[in-house]
Amino acid sequence: MNVNKGDDYLIFSGSDEDTARLKKLLVQLDTPTGEVVVKGYVYEVGKNSSDSSALDMALSLLGGKIGISIAGPTLGNSLRIKSAALDIVASVLNSDGRFKVVTSPYTRVRSGAMARFVVGSDVPVLGSILTNGNGQSQQSVEYRSAGTIFEVSPRVRDKSVDVDLFQQISTFVATQTGVNGSPTLNKREIRTSLTVEDGEILVIGGLNDAKEDAAKTGLWFLPFPTSSSSSSSTSELLLILEVKRI
């Protein structure tokens, strides 16, 4: 088998069997890598004791204002929407004060690659203690990201797109027990793999967070508080994601 290179092409000479193999290989090599546009909204949904899940709240709100078509059954904490544009869905949810946009990622990414969004800050955290050759110890410091972290890795198939998804909402707070010199990372995250059709809108709920706050007040000249109060709040993260092939 010989291959001669011309000015702008290759000339192949070989057996029929080798030629057939080369044709199959060229079909694979000449197929362009697929690309997709990924667009989404991450909401933090405030709830009270009488509210249902954020997914049910969104479905009720959308059903009352626009006609939507659910692609398949509602499974646990997710559903699929086909008959509405993403921006229209987001506009309806934005009109309700309980839905607060945390971030709205939008990017173009190649099949097999990964897109990553980080909105927040790098916080110094105490690491391991290192000892040099003189026996002197030194505390190392590591920087860790906190805020909103969103990662998506698509793989384009024939009629659908496989998506590896990672989402994290985190914040550092003062450590109350243990190592007081280093902050504590509070986070809510989800990592999942799923398959979506071109232009399909995926809605994923879950990741609840409950907070309890207590306060005491009193007169400055009294050694004890004269009144106390407490409050509680619950929120849930809701992700709306659309993947379109280019």
PDB file of C-alpha atoms in Angstrom:
ATOM      1  CA  MET A   1       0.000   0.000   0.000  1.00  0.00           C
ATOM      2  CA  ASN A   2       1.467   3.341  -1.086  1.00  0.00           C
ATOM      3  CA  VAL A   3       0.346   6.885  -0.332  1.00  0.00           C
ATOM      4  CA  ASN A   4       1.580   9.727  -2.562  1.00  0.00           C
ATOM      5  CA  LYS A   5       1.004  13.331  -1.483  1.00  0.00           C
ATOM      6  CA  GLY A   6       0.081  15.874  -4.136  1.00  0.00           C
ATOM      7  CA  ASP A   7      -0.223  19.653  -3.808  1.00  0.00           C
ATOM      8  CA  ASP A   8      -3.548  19.610  -1.930  1.00  0.00           C
ATOM      9  CA  TYR A   9      -4.722  15.992  -1.894  1.00  0.00           C
ATOM     10  CA  LEU A  10      -3.608  12.435  -1.121  1.00  0.00           C
ATOM     11  CA  ILE A  11      -3.560   9.593  -3.656  1.00  0.00           C
ATOM     12  CA  PHE A  12      -4.092   6.128  -2.184  1.00  0.00           C
ATOM     13  CA  SER A  13      -3.172   2.893  -3.894  1.00  0.00           C
ATOM     14  CA  GLY A  14      -3.968  -0.456  -2.353  1.00  0.00           C
ATOM     15  CA  SER A  15      -6.132  -3.582  -2.396  1.00  0.00           C
ATOM     16  CA  ASP A  16      -9.931  -3.486  -2.490  1.00  0.00           C
ATOM     17  CA  GLU A  17     -10.039  -4.555   1.162  1.00  0.00           C
ATOM     18  CA  ASP A  18      -7.673  -1.770   2.229  1.00  0.00           C
ATOM     19  CA  THR A  19      -9.637   0.749   0.144  1.00  0.00           C
ATOM     20  CA  ALA A  20     -12.908  -0.243   1.852  1.00  0.00           C
ATOM     21  CA  ARG A  21     -11.328   0.159   5.280  1.00  0.00           C
ATOM     22  CA  LEU A  22      -9.950   3.572   4.365  1.00  0.00           C
ATOM     23  CA  LYS A  23     -13.353   4.758   3.124  1.00  0.00           C
ATOM     24  CA  LYS A  24     -14.960   3.825   6.453  1.00  0.00           C
ATOM     25  CA  LEU A  25     -12.186   5.632   8.317  1.00  0.00           C
ATOM     26  CA  LEU A  26     -12.525   8.781   6.183  1.00  0.00           C
ATOM     27  CA  VAL A  27     -16.258   8.935   6.855  1.00  0.00           C
ATOM     28  CA  GLN A  28     -15.516   9.052  10.593  1.00  0.00           C
ATOM     29  CA  LEU A  29     -12.682  11.559  10.257  1.00  0.00           C
ATOM     30  CA  ASP A  30     -14.562  13.890   7.908  1.00  0.00           C
ATOM     31  CA  THR A  31     -17.606  14.126  10.190  1.00  0.00           C
ATOM     32  CA  PRO A  32     -17.413  17.508  11.999  1.00  0.00           C
ATOM     33  CA  THR A  33     -17.566  17.530  15.772  1.00  0.00           C
ATOM     34  CA  GLY A  34     -21.027  18.603  16.919  1.00  0.00           C
ATOM     35  CA  GLU A  35     -21.562  21.785  18.905  1.00  0.00           C
ATOM     36  CA  VAL A  36     -24.411  22.929  21.121  1.00  0.00           C
ATOM     37  CA  VAL A  37     -25.625  26.147  22.685  1.00  0.00           C
ATOM     38  CA  VAL A  38     -26.379  25.738  26.387  1.00  0.00           C
ATOM     39  CA  LYS A  39     -28.596  28.272  28.090  1.00  0.00           C
ATOM     40  CA  GLY A  40     -30.097  28.108  31.545  1.00  0.00           C
ATOM     41  CA  TYR A  41     -31.405  29.850  34.641  1.00  0.00           C
ATOM     42  CA  VAL A  42     -30.730  28.900  38.253  1.00  0.00           C
ATOM     43  CA  TYR A  43     -33.398  30.114  40.672  1.00  0.00           C
ATOM     44  CA  GLU A  44     -33.545  30.172  44.441  1.00  0.00           C
ATOM     45  CA  VAL A  45     -37.214  29.757  45.314  1.00  0.00           C
ATOM     46  CA  GLY A  46     -38.431  31.056  48.677  1.00  0.00           C
ATOM     47  CA  LYS A  47     -41.100  28.882  50.305  1.00  0.00           C
ATOM     48  CA  ASN A  48     -43.251  28.796  53.410  1.00  0.00           C
ATOM     49  CA  SER A  49     -44.747  25.825  55.242  1.00  0.00           C
ATOM     50  CA  SER A  50     -47.826  25.729  52.994  1.00  0.00           C
ATOM     51  CA  ASP A  51     -45.928  25.709  49.692  1.00  0.00           C
ATOM     52  CA  SER A  52     -45.221  22.523  47.768  1.00  0.00           C
ATOM     53  CA  SER A  53     -41.973  21.824  45.925  1.00  0.00           C
ATOM     54  CA  ALA A  54     -40.385  24.462  43.689  1.00  0.00           C
ATOM     55  CA  LEU A  55     -41.099  22.222  40.709  1.00  0.00           C
ATOM     56  CA  ASP A  56     -44.839  22.129  41.494  1.00  0.00           C
ATOM     57  CA  MET A  57     -44.846  25.894  42.094  1.00  0.00           C
ATOM     58  CA  ALA A  58     -43.199  26.504  38.709  1.00  0.00           C
ATOM     59  CA  LEU A  59     -45.566  24.117  36.926  1.00  0.00           C
ATOM     60  CA  SER A  60     -48.606  25.783  38.485  1.00  0.00           C
ATOM     61  CA  LEU A  61     -47.329  29.253  37.589  1.00  0.00           C
ATOM     62  CA  LEU A  62     -46.515  28.303  33.992  1.00  0.00           C
ATOM     63  CA  GLY A  63     -49.794  26.458  33.506  1.00  0.00           C
ATOM     64  CA  GLY A  64     -51.743  29.516  34.602  1.00  0.00           C
ATOM     65  CA  LYS A  65     -50.051  31.943  32.190  1.00  0.00           C
ATOM     66  CA  ILE A  66     -48.846  30.029  29.119  1.00  0.00           C
ATOM     67  CA  GLY A  67     -49.746  26.775  27.436  1.00  0.00           C
ATOM     68  CA  ILE A  68     -47.007  24.229  28.034  1.00  0.00           C
ATOM     69  CA  SER A  69     -46.551  20.682  26.868  1.00  0.00           C
ATOM     70  CA  ILE A  70     -44.867  18.258  29.234  1.00  0.00           C
ATOM     71  CA  ALA A  71     -42.605  15.815  27.389  1.00  0.00           C
ATOM     72  CA  GLY A  72     -43.306  12.649  29.312  1.00  0.00           C
ATOM     73  CA  PRO A  73     -44.283  12.219  32.972  1.00  0.00           C
ATOM     74  CA  THR A  74     -43.047  14.319  35.880  1.00  0.00           C
ATOM     75  CA  LEU A  75     -40.420  12.122  37.502  1.00  0.00           C
ATOM     76  CA  GLY A  76     -39.490  12.990  41.066  1.00  0.00           C
ATOM     77  CA  ASN A  77     -37.815  16.386  40.934  1.00  0.00           C
ATOM     78  CA  SER A  78     -37.625  16.922  37.150  1.00  0.00           C
ATOM     79  CA  LEU A  79     -39.787  17.485  34.076  1.00  0.00           C
ATOM     80  CA  ARG A  80     -39.334  18.258  30.377  1.00  0.00           C
ATOM     81  CA  ILE A  81     -41.041  21.051  28.414  1.00  0.00           C
ATOM     82  CA  LYS A  82     -41.323  21.150  24.625  1.00  0.00           C
ATOM     83  CA  SER A  83     -43.859  23.773  23.604  1.00  0.00           C
ATOM     84  CA  ALA A  84     -42.384  26.959  25.096  1.00  0.00           C
ATOM     85  CA  ALA A  85     -39.231  29.013  24.566  1.00  0.00           C
ATOM     86  CA  LEU A  86     -36.783  29.245  27.451  1.00  0.00           C
ATOM     87  CA  ASP A  87     -36.921  33.047  27.654  1.00  0.00           C
ATOM     88  CA  ILE A  88     -40.730  32.933  27.886  1.00  0.00           C
ATOM     89  CA  VAL A  89     -40.568  30.391  30.707  1.00  0.00           C
ATOM     90  CA  ALA A  90     -38.001  32.544  32.534  1.00  0.00           C
ATOM     91  CA  SER A  91     -40.090  35.684  32.025  1.00  0.00           C
ATOM     92  CA  VAL A  92     -43.095  34.050  33.692  1.00  0.00           C
ATOM     93  CA  LEU A  93     -41.057  32.854  36.673  1.00  0.00           C
ATOM     94  CA  ASN A  94     -39.323  36.237  37.024  1.00  0.00           C
ATOM     95  CA  SER A  95     -42.727  37.861  37.501  1.00  0.00           C
ATOM     96  CA  ASP A  96     -43.197  35.957  40.773  1.00  0.00           C
ATOM     97  CA  GLY A  97     -41.304  37.405  43.739  1.00  0.00           C
ATOM     98  CA  ARG A  98     -40.583  33.964  45.169  1.00  0.00           C
ATOM     99  CA  PHE A  99     -38.295  33.121  42.220  1.00  0.00           C
ATOM    100  CA  LYS A 100     -34.904  34.868  42.442  1.00  0.00           C
ATOM    101  CA  VAL A 101     -32.323  34.398  39.664  1.00  0.00           C
ATOM    102  CA  VAL A 102     -28.993  33.214  41.059  1.00  0.00           C
ATOM    103  CA  THR A 103     -27.214  32.966  37.712  1.00  0.00           C
ATOM    104  CA  SER A 104     -28.056  32.549  34.021  1.00  0.00           C
ATOM    105  CA  PRO A 105     -25.283  30.675  32.159  1.00  0.00           C
ATOM    106  CA  TYR A 106     -25.143  30.915  28.367  1.00  0.00           C
ATOM    107  CA  THR A 107     -22.403  29.451  26.183  1.00  0.00           C
ATOM    108  CA  ARG A 108     -21.484  27.527  23.059  1.00  0.00           C
ATOM    109  CA  VAL A 109     -19.515  24.329  23.634  1.00  0.00           C
ATOM    110  CA  ARG A 110     -18.115  21.545  21.486  1.00  0.00           C
ATOM    111  CA  SER A 111     -19.262  17.967  21.881  1.00  0.00           C
ATOM    112  CA  GLY A 112     -17.039  16.174  24.376  1.00  0.00           C
ATOM    113  CA  ALA A 113     -15.700  19.411  25.903  1.00  0.00           C
ATOM    114  CA  MET A 114     -16.717  21.106  29.160  1.00  0.00           C
ATOM    115  CA  ALA A 115     -18.012  24.606  29.874  1.00  0.00           C
ATOM    116  CA  ARG A 116     -17.520  25.960  33.406  1.00  0.00           C
ATOM    117  CA  PHE A 117     -19.003  29.079  35.033  1.00  0.00           C
ATOM    118  CA  VAL A 118     -17.896  30.463  38.389  1.00  0.00           C
ATOM    119  CA  VAL A 119     -19.548  33.509  39.926  1.00  0.00           C
ATOM    120  CA  GLY A 120     -18.141  34.258  43.363  1.00  0.00           C
ATOM    121  CA  SER A 121     -14.769  34.579  45.041  1.00  0.00           C
ATOM    122  CA  ASP A 122     -11.723  32.538  46.061  1.00  0.00           C
ATOM    123  CA  VAL A 123     -11.530  32.333  49.854  1.00  0.00           C
ATOM    124  CA  PRO A 124      -8.309  31.475  51.759  1.00  0.00           C
ATOM    125  CA  VAL A 125      -8.679  28.299  53.818  1.00  0.00           C
ATOM    126  CA  LEU A 126      -6.121  26.787  56.186  1.00  0.00           C
ATOM    127  CA  GLY A 127      -4.458  23.705  54.718  1.00  0.00           C
ATOM    128  CA  SER A 128      -1.926  21.200  55.995  1.00  0.00           C
ATOM    129  CA  ILE A 129       0.993  22.028  58.294  1.00  0.00           C
ATOM    130  CA  LEU A 130       4.362  21.754  56.532  1.00  0.00           C
ATOM    131  CA  THR A 131       7.709  21.209  58.258  1.00  0.00           C
ATOM    132  CA  ASN A 132      10.948  22.284  56.585  1.00  0.00           C
ATOM    133  CA  GLY A 133      14.423  20.771  56.969  1.00  0.00           C
ATOM    134  CA  ASN A 134      15.133  22.948  60.028  1.00  0.00           C
ATOM    135  CA  GLY A 135      12.149  21.570  61.892  1.00  0.00           C
ATOM    136  CA  GLN A 136      10.133  24.764  61.525  1.00  0.00           C
ATOM    137  CA  SER A 137       6.412  24.343  60.912  1.00  0.00           C
ATOM    138  CA  GLN A 138       4.352  26.517  58.625  1.00  0.00           C
ATOM    139  CA  GLN A 139       0.612  26.538  58.017  1.00  0.00           C
ATOM    140  CA  SER A 140      -0.261  26.310  54.336  1.00  0.00           C
ATOM    141  CA  VAL A 141      -3.149  28.285  52.851  1.00  0.00           C
ATOM    142  CA  GLU A 142      -5.380  27.073  50.034  1.00  0.00           C
ATOM    143  CA  TYR A 143      -7.834  29.147  47.999  1.00  0.00           C
ATOM    144  CA  ARG A 144     -11.215  27.589  47.326  1.00  0.00           C
ATOM    145  CA  SER A 145     -14.007  28.935  45.145  1.00  0.00           C
ATOM    146  CA  ALA A 146     -17.355  29.825  46.698  1.00  0.00           C
ATOM    147  CA  GLY A 147     -20.478  31.198  45.077  1.00  0.00           C
ATOM    148  CA  THR A 148     -22.184  29.712  42.023  1.00  0.00           C
ATOM    149  CA  ILE A 149     -20.351  26.989  40.111  1.00  0.00           C
ATOM    150  CA  PHE A 150     -21.913  25.520  36.970  1.00  0.00           C
ATOM    151  CA  GLU A 151     -20.351  22.887  34.711  1.00  0.00           C
ATOM    152  CA  VAL A 152     -21.843  21.197  31.654  1.00  0.00           C
ATOM    153  CA  SER A 153     -20.334  18.621  29.282  1.00  0.00           C
ATOM    154  CA  PRO A 154     -22.437  17.692  26.206  1.00  0.00           C
ATOM    155  CA  ARG A 155     -21.970  14.744  23.847  1.00  0.00           C
ATOM    156  CA  VAL A 156     -23.905  15.053  20.605  1.00  0.00           C
ATOM    157  CA  ARG A 157     -25.681  11.903  19.417  1.00  0.00           C
ATOM    158  CA  ASP A 158     -27.748  11.202  16.309  1.00  0.00           C
ATOM    159  CA  LYS A 159     -31.057  12.649  17.552  1.00  0.00           C
ATOM    160  CA  SER A 160     -30.258  13.720  21.104  1.00  0.00           C
ATOM    161  CA  VAL A 161     -27.569  15.160  23.363  1.00  0.00           C
ATOM    162  CA  ASP A 162     -26.097  13.454  26.437  1.00  0.00           C
ATOM    163  CA  VAL A 163     -25.303  15.999  29.149  1.00  0.00           C
ATOM    164  CA  ASP A 164     -23.114  15.676  32.249  1.00  0.00           C
ATOM    165  CA  LEU A 165     -24.204  18.422  34.630  1.00  0.00           C
ATOM    166  CA  PHE A 166     -22.724  19.812  37.848  1.00  0.00           C
ATOM    167  CA  GLN A 167     -24.208  22.693  39.826  1.00  0.00           C
ATOM    168  CA  GLN A 168     -23.115  24.082  43.195  1.00  0.00           C
ATOM    169  CA  ILE A 169     -24.290  27.034  45.269  1.00  0.00           C
ATOM    170  CA  SER A 170     -21.926  27.631  48.189  1.00  0.00           C
ATOM    171  CA  THR A 171     -20.849  30.180  50.743  1.00  0.00           C
ATOM    172  CA  PHE A 172     -18.256  30.373  53.518  1.00  0.00           C
ATOM    173  CA  VAL A 173     -19.335  31.169  57.088  1.00  0.00           C
ATOM    174  CA  ALA A 174     -17.456  31.556  60.325  1.00  0.00           C
ATOM    175  CA  THR A 175     -16.621  28.246  62.007  1.00  0.00           C
ATOM    176  CA  GLN A 176     -18.332  27.980  65.397  1.00  0.00           C
ATOM    177  CA  THR A 177     -16.641  24.810  66.652  1.00  0.00           C
ATOM    178  CA  GLY A 178     -13.368  23.028  65.947  1.00  0.00           C
ATOM    179  CA  VAL A 179     -10.905  24.997  63.821  1.00  0.00           C
ATOM    180  CA  ASN A 180     -12.050  28.548  64.460  1.00  0.00           C
ATOM    181  CA  GLY A 181      -9.293  30.027  62.310  1.00  0.00           C
ATOM    182  CA  SER A 182     -10.679  28.505  59.108  1.00  0.00           C
ATOM    183  CA  PRO A 183     -14.156  29.132  57.623  1.00  0.00           C
ATOM    184  CA  THR A 184     -16.803  26.478  57.023  1.00  0.00           C
ATOM    185  CA  LEU A 185     -18.136  25.855  53.523  1.00  0.00           C
ATOM    186  CA  ASN A 186     -21.910  25.509  53.270  1.00  0.00           C
ATOM    187  CA  LYS A 187     -22.972  24.160  49.896  1.00  0.00           C
ATOM    188  CA  ARG A 188     -25.816  22.693  47.889  1.00  0.00           C
ATOM    189  CA  GLU A 189     -24.824  20.760  44.812  1.00  0.00           C
ATOM    190  CA  ILE A 190     -26.101  18.305  42.243  1.00  0.00           C
ATOM    191  CA  ARG A 191     -24.220  16.138  39.776  1.00  0.00           C
ATOM    192  CA  THR A 192     -26.170  14.160  37.199  1.00  0.00           C
ATOM    193  CA  SER A 193     -26.070  12.722  33.676  1.00  0.00           C
ATOM    194  CA  LEU A 194     -29.097  12.908  31.375  1.00  0.00           C
ATOM    195  CA  THR A 195     -30.239  12.865  27.760  1.00  0.00           C
ATOM    196  CA  VAL A 196     -32.195  15.721  26.165  1.00  0.00           C
ATOM    197  CA  GLU A 197     -33.673  16.228  22.730  1.00  0.00           C
ATOM    198  CA  ASP A 198     -32.720  19.214  20.609  1.00  0.00           C
ATOM    199  CA  GLY A 199     -34.431  22.351  21.936  1.00  0.00           C
ATOM    200  CA  GLU A 200     -36.051  20.552  24.850  1.00  0.00           C
ATOM    201  CA  ILE A 201     -36.280  22.452  28.154  1.00  0.00           C
ATOM    202  CA  LEU A 202     -35.332  20.525  31.269  1.00  0.00           C
ATOM    203  CA  VAL A 203     -36.495  21.654  34.713  1.00  0.00           C
ATOM    204  CA  ILE A 204     -34.779  20.186  37.787  1.00  0.00           C
ATOM    205  CA  GLY A 205     -35.789  20.981  41.369  1.00  0.00           C
ATOM    206  CA  GLY A 206     -34.561  19.897  44.787  1.00  0.00           C
ATOM    207  CA  LEU A 207     -31.713  20.965  47.087  1.00  0.00           C
ATOM    208  CA  ASN A 208     -33.724  22.484  49.917  1.00  0.00           C
ATOM    209  CA  ASP A 209     -32.189  24.747  52.538  1.00  0.00           C
ATOM    210  CA  ALA A 210     -33.777  25.589  55.904  1.00  0.00           C
ATOM    211  CA  LYS A 211     -32.550  28.417  58.145  1.00  0.00           C
ATOM    212  CA  GLU A 212     -33.384  29.172  61.763  1.00  0.00           C
ATOM    213  CA  ASP A 213     -32.612  32.629  63.166  1.00  0.00           C
ATOM    214  CA  ALA A 214     -32.921  33.663  66.797  1.00  0.00           C
ATOM    215  CA  ALA A 215     -32.547  37.137  68.316  1.00  0.00           C
ATOM    216  CA  LYS A 216     -32.632  38.580  71.819  1.00  0.00           C
ATOM    217  CA  THR A 217     -33.183  42.203  72.840  1.00  0.00           C
ATOM    218  CA  GLY A 218     -33.058  44.040  76.135  1.00  0.00           C
ATOM    219  CA  LEU A 219     -32.174  47.214  77.984  1.00  0.00           C
ATOM    220  CA  TRP A 220     -28.509  48.099  78.194  1.00  0.00           C
ATOM    221  CA  PHE A 221     -28.511  48.410  81.998  1.00  0.00           C
ATOM    222  CA  LEU A 222     -30.086  44.967  82.590  1.00  0.00           C
ATOM    223  CA  PRO A 223     -27.899  41.825  82.626  1.00  0.00           C
ATOM    224  CA  PHE A 224     -30.606  39.722  80.959  1.00  0.00           C
ATOM    225  CA  PRO A 225     -32.656  40.038  77.742  1.00  0.00           C
ATOM    226  CA  THR A 226     -36.207  41.304  78.029  1.00  0.00           C
ATOM    227  CA  SER A 227     -37.521  39.642  74.872  1.00  0.00           C
ATOM    228  CA  SER A 228     -36.537  37.093  72.263  1.00  0.00           C
ATOM    229  CA  SER A 229     -37.712  36.189  68.786  1.00  0.00           C
ATOM    230  CA  SER A 230     -37.077  33.504  66.218  1.00  0.00           C
ATOM    231  CA  SER A 231     -37.773  33.046  62.536  1.00  0.00           C
ATOM    232  CA  SER A 232     -37.363  30.298  59.977  1.00  0.00           C
ATOM    233  CA  SER A 233     -37.130  30.269  56.192  1.00  0.00           C
ATOM    234  CA  THR A 234     -36.914  27.587  53.528  1.00  0.00           C
ATOM    235  CA  SER A 235     -35.612  27.854  49.980  1.00  0.00           C
ATOM    236  CA  GLU A 236     -35.081  25.447  47.114  1.00  0.00           C
ATOM    237  CA  LEU A 237     -32.898  25.584  44.012  1.00  0.00           C
ATOM    238  CA  LEU A 238     -34.553  25.229  40.609  1.00  0.00           C
ATOM    239  CA  LEU A 239     -32.559  24.769  37.368  1.00  0.00           C
ATOM    240  CA  ILE A 240     -34.026  25.409  33.917  1.00  0.00           C
ATOM    241  CA  LEU A 241     -31.765  24.200  31.094  1.00  0.00           C
ATOM    242  CA  GLU A 242     -32.040  24.272  27.305  1.00  0.00           C
ATOM    243  CA  VAL A 243     -29.594  22.547  24.938  1.00  0.00           C
ATOM    244  CA  LYS A 244     -29.715  23.318  21.196  1.00  0.00           C
ATOM    245  CA  ARG A 245     -27.596  21.677  18.539  1.00  0.00           C
ATOM    246  CA  ILE A 246     -25.798  23.897  16.042  1.00  0.00           C
TER     247      ILE A 246
END
